[in-house]
mmCIF file of C-alpha atoms in Angstrom:
data_model
loop_
_atom_site.group_PDB
_atom_site.id
_atom_site.type_symbol
_atom_site.label_atom_id
_atom_site.label_comp_id
_atom_site.label_asym_id
_atom_site.label_seq_id
_atom_site.Cartn_x
_atom_site.Cartn_y
_atom_site.Cartn_z
ATOM 1 C CA MET A 653 -33.456 21.607 15.500
ATOM 2 C CA GLY A 654 -31.200 20.322 12.729
ATOM 3 C CA SER A 655 -30.381 17.123 14.627
ATOM 4 C CA ILE A 656 -30.358 13.794 12.769
ATOM 5 C CA PRO A 657 -33.617 11.863 13.399
ATOM 6 C CA HIS A 658 -33.234 8.646 15.412
ATOM 7 C CA CYS A 659 -34.599 6.533 12.561
ATOM 8 C CA ALA A 660 -31.775 7.802 10.275
ATOM 9 C CA ILE A 661 -29.119 6.876 12.853
ATOM 10 C CA ILE A 662 -30.632 3.393 13.289
ATOM 11 C CA ARG A 663 -30.845 2.960 9.503
ATOM 12 C CA THR A 664 -27.153 3.934 9.112
ATOM 13 C CA LEU A 665 -26.083 1.586 11.896
ATOM 14 C CA MET A 666 -28.050 -1.255 10.309
ATOM 15 C CA ASP A 667 -26.261 -0.572 7.014
ATOM 16 C CA TYR A 668 -22.864 -0.517 8.752
ATOM 17 C CA ASN A 669 -23.607 -3.844 10.422
ATOM 18 C CA HIS A 670 -24.875 -5.330 7.157
ATOM 19 C CA TRP A 671 -21.738 -4.493 5.175
ATOM 20 C CA MET A 672 -19.403 -5.333 8.056
ATOM 21 C CA ARG A 673 -21.000 -8.762 8.134
ATOM 22 C CA GLU A 674 -19.878 -9.163 4.502
ATOM 23 C CA ALA A 675 -16.333 -8.186 5.511
ATOM 24 C CA LEU A 676 -16.573 -10.777 8.298
ATOM 25 C CA ILE A 677 -17.486 -13.454 5.732
ATOM 26 C CA GLU A 678 -14.203 -12.646 3.988
ATOM 27 C CA ALA A 679 -12.310 -12.724 7.299
ATOM 28 C CA ASN A 680 -13.750 -16.167 8.049
ATOM 29 C CA LEU A 681 -12.568 -17.413 4.651
ATOM 30 C CA ALA A 682 -9.073 -16.160 5.517
ATOM 31 C CA LEU A 683 -9.234 -18.020 8.846
ATOM 32 C CA ALA A 684 -10.235 -21.240 7.085
ATOM 33 C CA ALA A 685 -7.189 -20.836 4.816
ATOM 34 C CA GLY A 686 -4.845 -20.396 7.800
ATOM 35 C CA GLU A 687 -4.291 -16.679 7.233
ATOM 36 C CA ILE A 688 -4.705 -13.895 9.818
ATOM 37 C CA PRO A 689 -8.504 -13.422 9.576
ATOM 38 C CA ILE A 690 -9.018 -9.978 8.066
ATOM 39 C CA GLY A 691 -11.686 -9.123 5.494
ATOM 40 C CA ALA A 692 -12.822 -6.065 3.561
ATOM 41 C CA VAL A 693 -15.500 -4.972 1.101
ATOM 42 C CA VAL A 694 -15.863 -1.835 -1.018
ATOM 43 C CA VAL A 695 -19.429 -0.547 -1.273
ATOM 44 C CA TRP A 696 -20.616 1.914 -3.902
ATOM 45 C CA GLN A 697 -24.227 2.827 -4.612
ATOM 46 C CA ASP A 698 -25.499 0.175 -2.187
ATOM 47 C CA THR A 699 -23.572 -2.593 -3.949
ATOM 48 C CA ILE A 700 -20.372 -4.464 -3.154
ATOM 49 C CA ILE A 701 -17.952 -3.745 -6.007
ATOM 50 C CA GLY A 702 -14.838 -5.258 -4.401
ATOM 51 C CA ARG A 703 -14.158 -8.000 -1.863
ATOM 52 C CA GLY A 704 -10.884 -9.043 -0.302
ATOM 53 C CA ARG A 705 -9.426 -11.221 2.418
ATOM 54 C CA ASN A 706 -5.907 -11.499 3.705
ATOM 55 C CA ARG A 707 -4.080 -13.838 1.281
ATOM 56 C CA ARG A 708 -0.482 -12.942 2.076
ATOM 57 C CA GLU A 709 0.722 -16.514 2.630
ATOM 58 C CA GLU A 710 -1.302 -18.068 -0.205
ATOM 59 C CA LEU A 711 -0.210 -15.568 -2.872
ATOM 60 C CA HIS A 712 3.376 -15.060 -1.602
ATOM 61 C CA ASP A 713 2.519 -11.380 -1.789
ATOM 62 C CA PRO A 714 3.439 -8.842 0.914
ATOM 63 C CA THR A 715 0.746 -6.495 -0.433
ATOM 64 C CA ALA A 716 -2.109 -9.047 -0.430
ATOM 65 C CA HIS A 717 -3.978 -7.516 2.490
ATOM 66 C CA ALA A 718 -7.788 -7.627 2.453
ATOM 67 C CA GLU A 719 -8.135 -3.895 1.747
ATOM 68 C CA ILE A 720 -5.660 -3.866 -1.163
ATOM 69 C CA LEU A 721 -7.360 -6.814 -2.874
ATOM 70 C CA ALA A 722 -10.805 -5.245 -2.358
ATOM 71 C CA LEU A 723 -9.611 -1.906 -3.798
ATOM 72 C CA ARG A 724 -8.055 -3.616 -6.816
ATOM 73 C CA GLU A 725 -11.301 -5.452 -7.582
ATOM 74 C CA ALA A 726 -13.313 -2.256 -7.089
ATOM 75 C CA GLY A 727 -11.077 -0.309 -9.500
ATOM 76 C CA VAL A 728 -11.660 -2.888 -12.218
ATOM 77 C CA ALA A 729 -15.411 -2.865 -11.484
ATOM 78 C CA ARG A 730 -15.573 0.942 -11.728
ATOM 79 C CA GLY A 731 -13.313 1.022 -14.782
ATOM 80 C CA GLY A 732 -10.822 3.420 -13.180
ATOM 81 C CA TRP A 733 -8.617 3.887 -10.139
ATOM 82 C CA ARG A 734 -10.708 6.717 -8.622
ATOM 83 C CA LEU A 735 -13.153 5.268 -6.106
ATOM 84 C CA SER A 736 -14.884 8.516 -5.104
ATOM 85 C CA ASP A 737 -18.166 8.082 -3.182
ATOM 86 C CA ALA A 738 -17.185 4.545 -2.196
ATOM 87 C CA THR A 739 -16.916 3.204 1.353
ATOM 88 C CA LEU A 740 -14.461 0.543 2.481
ATOM 89 C CA TYR A 741 -15.513 -1.720 5.346
ATOM 90 C CA CYS A 742 -12.712 -3.670 7.004
ATOM 91 C CA THR A 743 -12.669 -5.844 10.085
ATOM 92 C CA LEU A 744 -9.339 -4.452 11.376
ATOM 93 C CA GLU A 745 -8.015 -0.890 11.241
ATOM 94 C CA PRO A 746 -5.825 -0.565 8.111
ATOM 95 C CA CYS A 747 -2.018 -0.636 8.299
ATOM 96 C CA PRO A 748 -0.029 2.281 6.763
ATOM 97 C CA MET A 749 0.084 0.545 3.345
ATOM 98 C CA CYS A 750 -3.687 0.069 3.225
ATOM 99 C CA ALA A 751 -4.452 3.509 4.674
ATOM 100 C CA GLY A 752 -2.202 5.013 1.982
ATOM 101 C CA ALA A 753 -4.040 2.992 -0.672
ATOM 102 C CA LEU A 754 -7.399 4.380 0.539
ATOM 103 C CA VAL A 755 -6.054 7.914 0.171
ATOM 104 C CA ASN A 756 -4.631 7.149 -3.288
ATOM 105 C CA ALA A 757 -7.977 5.692 -4.388
ATOM 106 C CA ARG A 758 -9.907 8.779 -3.133
ATOM 107 C CA VAL A 759 -12.271 6.498 -1.178
ATOM 108 C CA ASP A 760 -14.902 8.593 0.622
ATOM 109 C CA SER A 761 -15.401 6.729 3.913
ATOM 110 C CA LEU A 762 -13.809 4.027 6.019
ATOM 111 C CA VAL A 763 -15.731 1.805 8.448
ATOM 112 C CA ILE A 764 -13.643 -0.289 10.855
ATOM 113 C CA GLY A 765 -14.514 -3.292 13.024
ATOM 114 C CA ILE A 766 -11.775 -2.996 15.649
ATOM 115 C CA ARG A 767 -8.719 -0.820 16.162
ATOM 116 C CA ASP A 768 -5.135 -2.072 15.742
ATOM 117 C CA PRO A 769 -3.078 -0.385 18.487
ATOM 118 C CA LYS A 770 0.183 -1.872 17.050
ATOM 119 C CA ALA A 771 0.013 -0.826 13.390
ATOM 120 C CA GLY A 772 -3.287 0.975 12.766
ATOM 121 C CA ALA A 773 -2.956 3.974 10.476
ATOM 122 C CA ALA A 774 -6.455 5.407 10.817
ATOM 123 C CA GLY A 775 -5.890 7.005 14.189
ATOM 124 C CA SER A 776 -4.003 4.488 16.336
ATOM 125 C CA VAL A 777 -0.300 4.679 15.406
ATOM 126 C CA TYR A 778 -0.691 7.099 12.478
ATOM 127 C CA ASP A 779 -3.687 8.855 10.998
ATOM 128 C CA LEU A 780 -2.902 8.745 7.300
ATOM 129 C CA VAL A 781 -6.561 8.779 6.240
ATOM 130 C CA ARG A 782 -7.156 12.189 7.857
ATOM 131 C CA SER A 783 -3.730 13.681 7.249
ATOM 132 C CA PRO A 784 -3.485 17.435 6.694
ATOM 133 C CA TRP A 785 -0.357 16.733 4.608
ATOM 134 C CA LEU A 786 -1.923 14.448 1.997
ATOM 135 C CA ASN A 787 -4.290 15.412 -0.828
ATOM 136 C CA HIS A 788 -7.365 13.470 0.319
ATOM 137 C CA ARG A 789 -9.088 12.700 3.612
ATOM 138 C CA LEU A 790 -11.695 10.094 4.570
ATOM 139 C CA GLN A 791 -14.535 9.964 7.062
ATOM 140 C CA VAL A 792 -13.851 7.277 9.663
ATOM 141 C CA THR A 793 -16.280 5.215 11.781
ATOM 142 C CA SER A 794 -15.096 2.440 14.071
ATOM 143 C CA ASP A 795 -16.287 -0.242 16.500
ATOM 144 C CA ILE A 796 -18.774 -1.881 14.150
ATOM 145 C CA LEU A 797 -19.505 -5.514 15.126
ATOM 146 C CA ALA A 798 -16.411 -5.190 17.285
ATOM 147 C CA ASP A 799 -17.233 -8.180 19.516
ATOM 148 C CA GLU A 800 -17.584 -10.544 16.555
ATOM 149 C CA VAL A 801 -14.368 -9.311 14.954
ATOM 150 C CA GLN A 802 -12.491 -9.566 18.261
ATOM 151 C CA GLU A 803 -13.739 -13.106 18.813
ATOM 152 C CA LEU A 804 -12.545 -14.141 15.348
ATOM 153 C CA MET A 805 -9.068 -12.651 15.888
ATOM 154 C CA GLN A 806 -8.796 -14.349 19.273
ATOM 155 C CA ARG A 807 -9.759 -17.703 17.750
ATOM 156 C CA PHE A 808 -6.915 -17.363 15.212
ATOM 157 C CA PHE A 809 -4.272 -16.532 17.818
ATOM 158 C CA THR A 810 -5.512 -19.256 20.197
ATOM 159 C CA ASN A 811 -5.232 -21.808 17.364
ATOM 160 C CA LEU A 812 -1.744 -20.506 16.569
ATOM 161 C CA ARG A 813 -0.566 -20.900 20.172
ATOM 162 C CA GLN A 814 -2.026 -24.412 20.359
ATOM 163 C CA ASP A 815 -0.303 -25.405 17.097
ATOM 164 C CA LYS A 816 3.018 -24.073 18.413
ATOM 165 C CA SER A 817 2.714 -25.839 21.785
ATOM 166 C CA GLU A 818 1.999 -29.219 20.191
ATOM 167 C CA PRO A 819 5.055 -31.463 19.876
ATOM 168 C CA MET B 446 41.265 3.116 10.982
ATOM 169 C CA GLY B 447 37.901 1.432 10.332
ATOM 170 C CA SER B 448 36.891 3.853 7.562
ATOM 171 C CA ILE B 449 35.372 2.473 4.362
ATOM 172 C CA PRO B 450 37.952 2.309 1.545
ATOM 173 C CA HIS B 451 37.333 4.646 -1.406
ATOM 174 C CA CYS B 452 37.119 1.748 -3.843
ATOM 175 C CA ALA B 453 34.211 0.243 -1.821
ATOM 176 C CA ILE B 454 32.315 3.550 -1.929
ATOM 177 C CA ILE B 455 32.855 3.852 -5.696
ATOM 178 C CA ARG B 456 31.784 0.204 -6.181
ATOM 179 C CA THR B 457 28.581 0.784 -4.178
ATOM 180 C CA LEU B 458 27.760 3.949 -6.107
ATOM 181 C CA MET B 459 28.319 2.109 -9.405
ATOM 182 C CA ASP B 460 25.889 -0.594 -8.211
ATOM 183 C CA TYR B 461 23.318 2.024 -7.182
ATOM 184 C CA ASN B 462 23.563 3.682 -10.600
ATOM 185 C CA HIS B 463 23.357 0.330 -12.378
ATOM 186 C CA TRP B 464 20.131 -0.760 -10.647
ATOM 187 C CA MET B 465 18.598 2.722 -10.793
ATOM 188 C CA ARG B 466 19.133 2.622 -14.548
ATOM 189 C CA GLU B 467 16.942 -0.505 -14.591
ATOM 190 C CA ALA B 468 14.266 1.372 -12.616
ATOM 191 C CA LEU B 469 14.572 4.187 -15.175
ATOM 192 C CA ILE B 470 13.928 1.697 -17.995
ATOM 193 C CA GLU B 471 10.623 0.879 -16.261
ATOM 194 C CA ALA B 472 9.835 4.581 -15.786
ATOM 195 C CA ASN B 473 10.418 5.173 -19.516
ATOM 196 C CA LEU B 474 7.994 2.352 -20.347
ATOM 197 C CA ALA B 475 5.396 4.058 -18.139
ATOM 198 C CA LEU B 476 6.003 7.346 -19.977
ATOM 199 C CA ALA B 477 5.515 5.641 -23.336
ATOM 200 C CA ALA B 478 2.172 4.300 -22.054
ATOM 201 C CA GLY B 479 1.020 7.761 -20.972
ATOM 202 C CA GLU B 480 1.376 7.073 -17.234
ATOM 203 C CA ILE B 481 3.284 9.216 -14.722
ATOM 204 C CA PRO B 482 6.819 7.880 -15.366
ATOM 205 C CA ILE B 483 7.818 6.014 -12.213
ATOM 206 C CA GLY B 484 9.745 2.742 -12.170
ATOM 207 C CA ALA B 485 11.083 0.318 -9.563
ATOM 208 C CA VAL B 486 13.117 -2.870 -9.281
ATOM 209 C CA VAL B 487 13.714 -5.250 -6.376
ATOM 210 C CA VAL B 488 17.262 -6.599 -6.169
ATOM 211 C CA TRP B 489 18.260 -9.654 -4.151
ATOM 212 C CA GLN B 490 21.624 -11.420 -4.318
ATOM 213 C CA ASP B 491 22.738 -9.235 -7.237
ATOM 214 C CA THR B 492 19.691 -10.159 -9.322
ATOM 215 C CA ILE B 493 16.472 -8.345 -10.189
ATOM 216 C CA ILE B 494 13.635 -10.454 -8.788
ATOM 217 C CA GLY B 495 10.833 -7.939 -9.337
ATOM 218 C CA ARG B 496 10.170 -5.089 -11.777
ATOM 219 C CA GLY B 497 7.349 -2.594 -11.825
ATOM 220 C CA ARG B 498 6.211 0.599 -13.497
ATOM 221 C CA ASN B 499 3.279 2.835 -12.746
ATOM 222 C CA ARG B 500 0.253 1.217 -14.451
ATOM 223 C CA ARG B 501 -2.564 2.893 -12.541
ATOM 224 C CA GLU B 502 -4.496 4.051 -15.606
ATOM 225 C CA GLU B 503 -3.913 0.918 -17.682
ATOM 226 C CA LEU B 504 -4.984 -1.537 -14.962
ATOM 227 C CA HIS B 505 -7.761 0.636 -13.425
ATOM 228 C CA ASP B 506 -6.007 -0.080 -10.157
ATOM 229 C CA PRO B 507 -5.354 2.547 -7.467
ATOM 230 C CA THR B 508 -2.609 0.320 -6.002
ATOM 231 C CA ALA B 509 -0.724 -0.263 -9.275
ATOM 232 C CA HIS B 510 2.274 1.895 -8.372
ATOM 233 C CA ALA B 511 5.711 0.793 -9.586
ATOM 234 C CA GLU B 512 6.866 -0.281 -6.109
ATOM 235 C CA ILE B 513 3.760 -2.372 -5.351
ATOM 236 C CA LEU B 514 4.001 -4.248 -8.655
ATOM 237 C CA ALA B 515 7.744 -4.850 -8.162
ATOM 238 C CA LEU B 516 7.162 -6.160 -4.610
ATOM 239 C CA ARG B 517 4.378 -8.483 -5.772
ATOM 240 C CA GLU B 518 6.612 -9.960 -8.473
ATOM 241 C CA ALA B 519 9.500 -10.321 -6.003
ATOM 242 C CA GLY B 520 7.279 -12.168 -3.484
ATOM 243 C CA VAL B 521 6.310 -14.707 -6.104
ATOM 244 C CA ALA B 522 9.966 -15.064 -7.179
ATOM 245 C CA ARG B 523 11.111 -15.634 -3.590
ATOM 246 C CA GLY B 524 8.161 -17.951 -2.829
ATOM 247 C CA GLY B 525 7.033 -15.911 0.194
ATOM 248 C CA TRP B 526 6.023 -12.426 1.246
ATOM 249 C CA ARG B 527 9.157 -11.777 3.343
ATOM 250 C CA LEU B 528 11.740 -9.942 1.252
ATOM 251 C CA SER B 529 14.520 -9.732 3.842
ATOM 252 C CA ASP B 530 17.950 -8.776 2.463
ATOM 253 C CA ALA B 531 16.356 -7.267 -0.635
ATOM 254 C CA THR B 532 16.762 -3.687 -1.866
ATOM 255 C CA LEU B 533 14.104 -1.709 -3.703
ATOM 256 C CA TYR B 534 15.264 0.930 -6.180
ATOM 257 C CA CYS B 535 12.641 3.458 -7.261
ATOM 258 C CA THR B 536 12.892 6.583 -9.321
ATOM 259 C CA LEU B 537 10.603 8.645 -7.029
ATOM 260 C CA GLU B 538 10.356 8.598 -3.234
ATOM 261 C CA PRO B 539 7.537 6.181 -2.281
ATOM 262 C CA CYS B 540 4.085 7.445 -1.239
ATOM 263 C CA PRO B 541 2.631 6.287 2.134
ATOM 264 C CA MET B 542 1.046 3.197 0.531
ATOM 265 C CA CYS B 543 4.325 2.062 -1.037
ATOM 266 C CA ALA B 544 6.411 2.944 2.029
ATOM 267 C CA GLY B 545 3.989 0.883 4.144
ATOM 268 C CA ALA B 546 4.346 -1.998 1.683
ATOM 269 C CA LEU B 547 8.155 -1.886 2.019
ATOM 270 C CA VAL B 548 7.809 -2.154 5.805
ATOM 271 C CA ASN B 549 5.280 -5.004 5.503
ATOM 272 C CA ALA B 550 7.616 -6.876 3.139
ATOM 273 C CA ARG B 551 10.597 -6.467 5.521
ATOM 274 C CA VAL B 552 12.706 -5.069 2.656
ATOM 275 C CA ASP B 553 16.219 -4.251 3.882
ATOM 276 C CA SER B 554 17.101 -1.095 1.938
ATOM 277 C CA LEU B 555 15.513 1.592 -0.189
ATOM 278 C CA VAL B 556 17.351 3.545 -2.888
ATOM 279 C CA ILE B 557 15.560 6.604 -4.306
ATOM 280 C CA GLY B 558 16.136 8.671 -7.448
ATOM 281 C CA ILE B 559 14.478 11.927 -6.375
ATOM 282 C CA ARG B 560 12.450 13.112 -3.401
ATOM 283 C CA ASP B 561 8.697 13.809 -3.550
ATOM 284 C CA PRO B 562 8.079 16.850 -1.355
ATOM 285 C CA LYS B 563 4.274 16.532 -1.813
ATOM 286 C CA ALA B 564 3.641 12.900 -0.848
ATOM 287 C CA GLY B 565 6.984 11.235 -0.099
ATOM 288 C CA ALA B 566 6.858 8.893 2.895
ATOM 289 C CA ALA B 567 10.549 8.109 3.246
ATOM 290 C CA GLY B 568 11.460 11.381 4.923
ATOM 291 C CA SER B 569 9.666 14.170 3.049
ATOM 292 C CA VAL B 570 6.051 14.299 4.318
ATOM 293 C CA TYR B 571 6.234 11.188 6.535
ATOM 294 C CA ASP B 572 9.038 8.799 7.356
ATOM 295 C CA LEU B 573 7.214 5.473 7.489
ATOM 296 C CA VAL B 574 10.261 3.436 6.463
ATOM 297 C CA ARG B 575 12.228 4.548 9.535
ATOM 298 C CA SER B 576 9.332 4.821 11.978
ATOM 299 C CA PRO B 577 10.000 4.039 15.635
ATOM 300 C CA TRP B 578 6.308 2.974 15.881
ATOM 301 C CA LEU B 579 6.364 0.227 13.258
ATOM 302 C CA ASN B 580 7.973 -3.206 13.498
ATOM 303 C CA HIS B 581 10.590 -2.825 10.742
ATOM 304 C CA ARG B 582 12.908 -0.093 9.503
ATOM 305 C CA LEU B 583 14.844 0.302 6.239
ATOM 306 C CA GLN B 584 18.132 1.892 5.274
ATOM 307 C CA VAL B 585 17.518 4.805 2.892
ATOM 308 C CA THR B 586 19.761 6.307 0.201
ATOM 309 C CA SER B 587 18.583 9.049 -2.124
ATOM 310 C CA ASP B 588 19.637 11.254 -5.061
ATOM 311 C CA ILE B 589 20.756 8.437 -7.322
ATOM 312 C CA LEU B 590 20.695 9.456 -11.012
ATOM 313 C CA ALA B 591 18.572 12.372 -9.818
ATOM 314 C CA ASP B 592 19.156 14.516 -12.947
ATOM 315 C CA GLU B 593 17.955 11.782 -15.289
ATOM 316 C CA VAL B 594 14.879 11.056 -13.163
ATOM 317 C CA GLN B 595 14.048 14.774 -12.874
ATOM 318 C CA GLU B 596 14.383 15.224 -16.628
ATOM 319 C CA LEU B 597 11.972 12.326 -17.259
ATOM 320 C CA MET B 598 9.371 13.687 -14.826
ATOM 321 C CA GLN B 599 9.636 17.142 -16.379
ATOM 322 C CA ARG B 600 9.155 15.680 -19.858
ATOM 323 C CA PHE B 601 5.898 14.033 -18.697
ATOM 324 C CA PHE B 602 4.468 17.199 -17.147
ATOM 325 C CA THR B 603 5.532 19.352 -20.111
ATOM 326 C CA ASN B 604 3.738 16.935 -22.474
ATOM 327 C CA LEU B 605 0.672 17.043 -20.215
ATOM 328 C CA ARG B 606 0.543 20.847 -20.280
ATOM 329 C CA GLN B 607 0.955 20.887 -24.060
ATOM 330 C CA ASP B 608 -1.847 18.335 -24.502
ATOM 331 C CA LYS B 609 -4.145 20.408 -22.300
ATOM 332 C CA SER B 610 -3.380 23.697 -24.079
ATOM 333 C CA GLU B 611 -4.120 22.238 -27.522
ATOM 334 C CA PRO B 612 -7.643 22.991 -28.819
#
């Protein structure tokens, strides 16, 4: 009766997990480089057209968040700044800067690993990606591979505390 | 009795106008390149350490707003992503992405040419730079060289309409 068949839901979830695993690869690279482990990929027509990981310390760049770097690469790949019909997968809910960038880029959908209750701008602190006041809105899905993302974040902050407590 | 002397106010306003004129130089370069004419500079210790103009079309980059490019250059110049004690001058009120970037970069102050009632995120549609929910807030001054900025924006949109009406 117009409901989505189970096989379609399972297929979609498998896709979400597949692409989020790619974002997790980026997050792991960030961890290895000593950065807060956040990763993102932009997917368009079943292909990754942009990848990014947090490189704020390495690049001395306050804007070098995973999502921004992935969007920049995707724009070059598409040959224009409009990323209509694309989906961005990111391990952590975007901050206001990155949420604003998704709106500017006209990205279609956003898939999130875990929420960021302190600075998330896709529903937690602000909801810039579904704002009635801005000229574009995204579809949002969250809690994809949440346990794996959470474990990675915890590993980073545990390492940080250990480093600080060492003489 | 604790009030600011007139000469200090005049001095500050002269500084504002001086640096906004530099942002206007960037905006004019954007106009010459066929982009929406928006410019920005980052000033730290009486020196410009980052310049940017809107290059969204040229770079195929949805994040290539004047403010983002100026902040990226300033981070490299300072050797780190934290831009404490810096001031960003921009001809148009920042969008949510750029306002979020200013918060992320811990920029001290924001000086604006004109407001953007459609997408401004420093008081017009949102106020992300003075948000009680985020971990940093900026001082905001607006209406600096507003007539010159307005005239430049109008010139761009008049040209655009003429181009569209030509056969």
